[in-house]
Amino acid sequence: MAADHYYSRRKTPEQILDELHNEHRGKMKLYIGAAPGVGKTYKMLLDAHDARKEGKDIVIGLVETHGRHETVEQLKDLECIPLKQITYKSRTFGECNIEEILKRQPGIAIVDELAHSNIKGSKNRKRYQDVEDLLESGIDVWCAVNIQHIESVNDIVKQITGISIRERVPDYFIQKADEIQLIDASPETLRKRLAEGKIYKPDKIEQALQHFFKQSNLSALRELVLREVANDMDEKIHSDFEKEEGPLGVYDRIMVCVHYGPTAEKLIRRGYRMAHRMKAELYILHIASEKEPFYSAEKQQKIKRWKALADEFNAHFIIEERGKSKPADIIVSIAKKYRITQIILGQSARTRWDEVRKGSIVNSIMRNARNIDITIVSDGR
C-alpha cells in the first residue's frame, strides 16, 4: 500500500511576525445590511446581552438608536462608556470615547455606524480608524455598516439609487473582519417599517419611500449585499485552504474547453445556459497548438467568433499555448488557477485504440483535479 506523504512549507520571518501580531490583535465582528432599518444594531445588542449572560466583559462604546424604541430598550443593563463631548462651531457633539475604552480594556466593545466621519477635534478622522485602535490594543470590536458605505460598490450604489454616498469605508478594512453577519430583511418589510415610523422620523418618511426606499432600489441593494458577503466568504475559504487542490468557494465557476472542431460554439452556448441557470461565472478555454502569428485565416476567424460570444455572454476568454504540455495537464492547471467547479468538454473524437495508447483526457483530468465535475456534451447536433 502506498504511503501518504505530508509536507509543510517553512514560514518566512515576516509570516511568523504577522502571526505573533495577530495573536494579540482583537477580533472584529461586522454586522452588515442592505439598508437602514434592517435590524443590525438591534441584533448586535441582542447578541451583547447573550455575551453578558455568558460572563463576557462587554461595553457599549457607541450606539446610534435613531430614536427607535426597540433599540433603546435593548441598551438597558448594558455598560455604556460615556461619549466624549467635543465642541465645534459653537455646537457640542458626542463622539465615541476611544481613550476611555482603551483605559477600561473590556473584552468586547460595540461601536456602531462604522462609516461615520468624526467631528474635528476627535482622535481620528473616521470611526473605522477608532475601531482599528481598539483592535490593535487587543479589544474585540463589534460594529455595523450598510452595503452602500463600502468604497468599492460606491459607483454601483449610485447607479442603483442615484445617490452618491459621501461616508465610505475602504474595502481593505472590511476585509479584516474575522466574522461577518448578514442582517437581512425583505424590501416589503423595510418599506412597512419605514411607513410605521420605525426607521426615520415622520417628516422624512414620504421622501424616503419615493427615493432611497423604493422597492426596486431595496431589491437591488439586497442582491448586492448578498453577493458581496458571498464573495467575502469565498475569498476567506480560499485563503484558509490555499494549499488544498481544487475549488473551495461558494460560487460555481464553469469552464468550457473548445478546439477547432465544429461543435465549439455549441459548447460555449451550452456552457452559458448552465452558467446562467446556476448564476455562475463562465470561462472559455482554448488550447492552441501553435503561436498566434501562425494561425491560419480560418482559425483567426473562429477565435474572433469565440471572443465575440465570450463578450456577449460576459465570459472570460483564455488562450493557452500547448507547447510540450499535455492538454489534460493544461486544463487541470487552469481549472485550479481559477477555482473552476465544473468543466465542459466535447465528446472525444479519439478512437478507442487512441485512448488505450494515449490515455483519456477525461480520466487524466479526473485523476489530477479534486472536487471538479466534468460534463461531456455529445458531438451530435
PDB file of N, CA, C and O in Angstrom, residues 6 101 112 124 138 148 150 198 216 328 351 376:
ATOM      1  N   TYR A   6       3.204  13.831   3.574  1.00  0.00           N
ATOM      2  CA  TYR A   6       2.825  15.139   4.082  1.00  0.00           C
ATOM      3  C   TYR A   6       4.056  16.042   4.054  1.00  0.00           C
ATOM      4  O   TYR A   6       5.189  15.597   4.276  1.00  0.00           O
ATOM      5  N   ILE A 101     -12.353  53.879  26.455  1.00  0.00           N
ATOM      6  CA  ILE A 101     -12.475  52.436  26.195  1.00  0.00           C
ATOM      7  C   ILE A 101     -11.110  51.770  26.342  1.00  0.00           C
ATOM      8  O   ILE A 101     -10.991  50.678  26.917  1.00  0.00           O
ATOM      9  N   ASP A 112     -20.994  51.372  16.780  1.00  0.00           N
ATOM     10  CA  ASP A 112     -21.972  51.396  15.692  1.00  0.00           C
ATOM     11  C   ASP A 112     -21.550  52.369  14.588  1.00  0.00           C
ATOM     12  O   ASP A 112     -20.641  53.176  14.768  1.00  0.00           O
ATOM     13  N   ASN A 124      -9.287  60.514  15.782  1.00  0.00           N
ATOM     14  CA  ASN A 124      -9.176  60.060  14.391  1.00  0.00           C
ATOM     15  C   ASN A 124     -10.219  60.755  13.523  1.00  0.00           C
ATOM     16  O   ASN A 124     -11.258  61.204  14.011  1.00  0.00           O
ATOM     17  N   GLY A 138      -5.967  44.940  21.386  1.00  0.00           N
ATOM     18  CA  GLY A 138      -6.377  43.602  21.808  1.00  0.00           C
ATOM     19  C   GLY A 138      -7.829  43.476  22.182  1.00  0.00           C
ATOM     20  O   GLY A 138      -8.277  42.417  22.649  1.00  0.00           O
ATOM     21  N   GLN A 148     -24.012  50.241   1.189  1.00  0.00           N
ATOM     22  CA  GLN A 148     -23.748  51.425   0.372  1.00  0.00           C
ATOM     23  C   GLN A 148     -22.541  52.224   0.856  1.00  0.00           C
ATOM     24  O   GLN A 148     -22.046  53.098   0.149  1.00  0.00           O
ATOM     25  N   ILE A 150     -19.563  50.875   1.579  1.00  0.00           N
ATOM     26  CA  ILE A 150     -18.300  50.212   1.236  1.00  0.00           C
ATOM     27  C   ILE A 150     -17.743  50.839  -0.041  1.00  0.00           C
ATOM     28  O   ILE A 150     -18.445  50.983  -1.033  1.00  0.00           O
ATOM     29  N   LYS A 198     -40.702  53.401  12.085  1.00  0.00           N
ATOM     30  CA  LYS A 198     -39.718  52.650  12.863  1.00  0.00           C
ATOM     31  C   LYS A 198     -38.282  52.852  12.367  1.00  0.00           C
ATOM     32  O   LYS A 198     -37.348  52.287  12.948  1.00  0.00           O
ATOM     33  N   SER A 216     -37.613  48.869  -5.996  1.00  0.00           N
ATOM     34  CA  SER A 216     -36.561  48.440  -6.926  1.00  0.00           C
ATOM     35  C   SER A 216     -35.181  48.679  -6.334  1.00  0.00           C
ATOM     36  O   SER A 216     -34.266  47.857  -6.483  1.00  0.00           O
ATOM     37  N   ALA A 328      -4.630  17.756 -21.133  1.00  0.00           N
ATOM     38  CA  ALA A 328      -5.256  17.491 -19.833  1.00  0.00           C
ATOM     39  C   ALA A 328      -4.537  18.230 -18.710  1.00  0.00           C
ATOM     40  O   ALA A 328      -5.171  18.763 -17.785  1.00  0.00           O
ATOM     41  N   THR A 351     -10.505   7.469 -31.275  1.00  0.00           N
ATOM     42  CA  THR A 351     -10.975   6.088 -31.318  1.00  0.00           C
ATOM     43  C   THR A 351     -10.628   5.420 -29.991  1.00  0.00           C
ATOM     44  O   THR A 351      -9.837   5.932 -29.207  1.00  0.00           O
ATOM     45  N   ILE A 376     -19.672  15.939 -20.249  1.00  0.00           N
ATOM     46  CA  ILE A 376     -19.325  15.624 -21.627  1.00  0.00           C
ATOM     47  C   ILE A 376     -20.556  15.903 -22.498  1.00  0.00           C
ATOM     48  O   ILE A 376     -21.619  15.327 -22.270  1.00  0.00           O
TER      49      ILE A 376
END
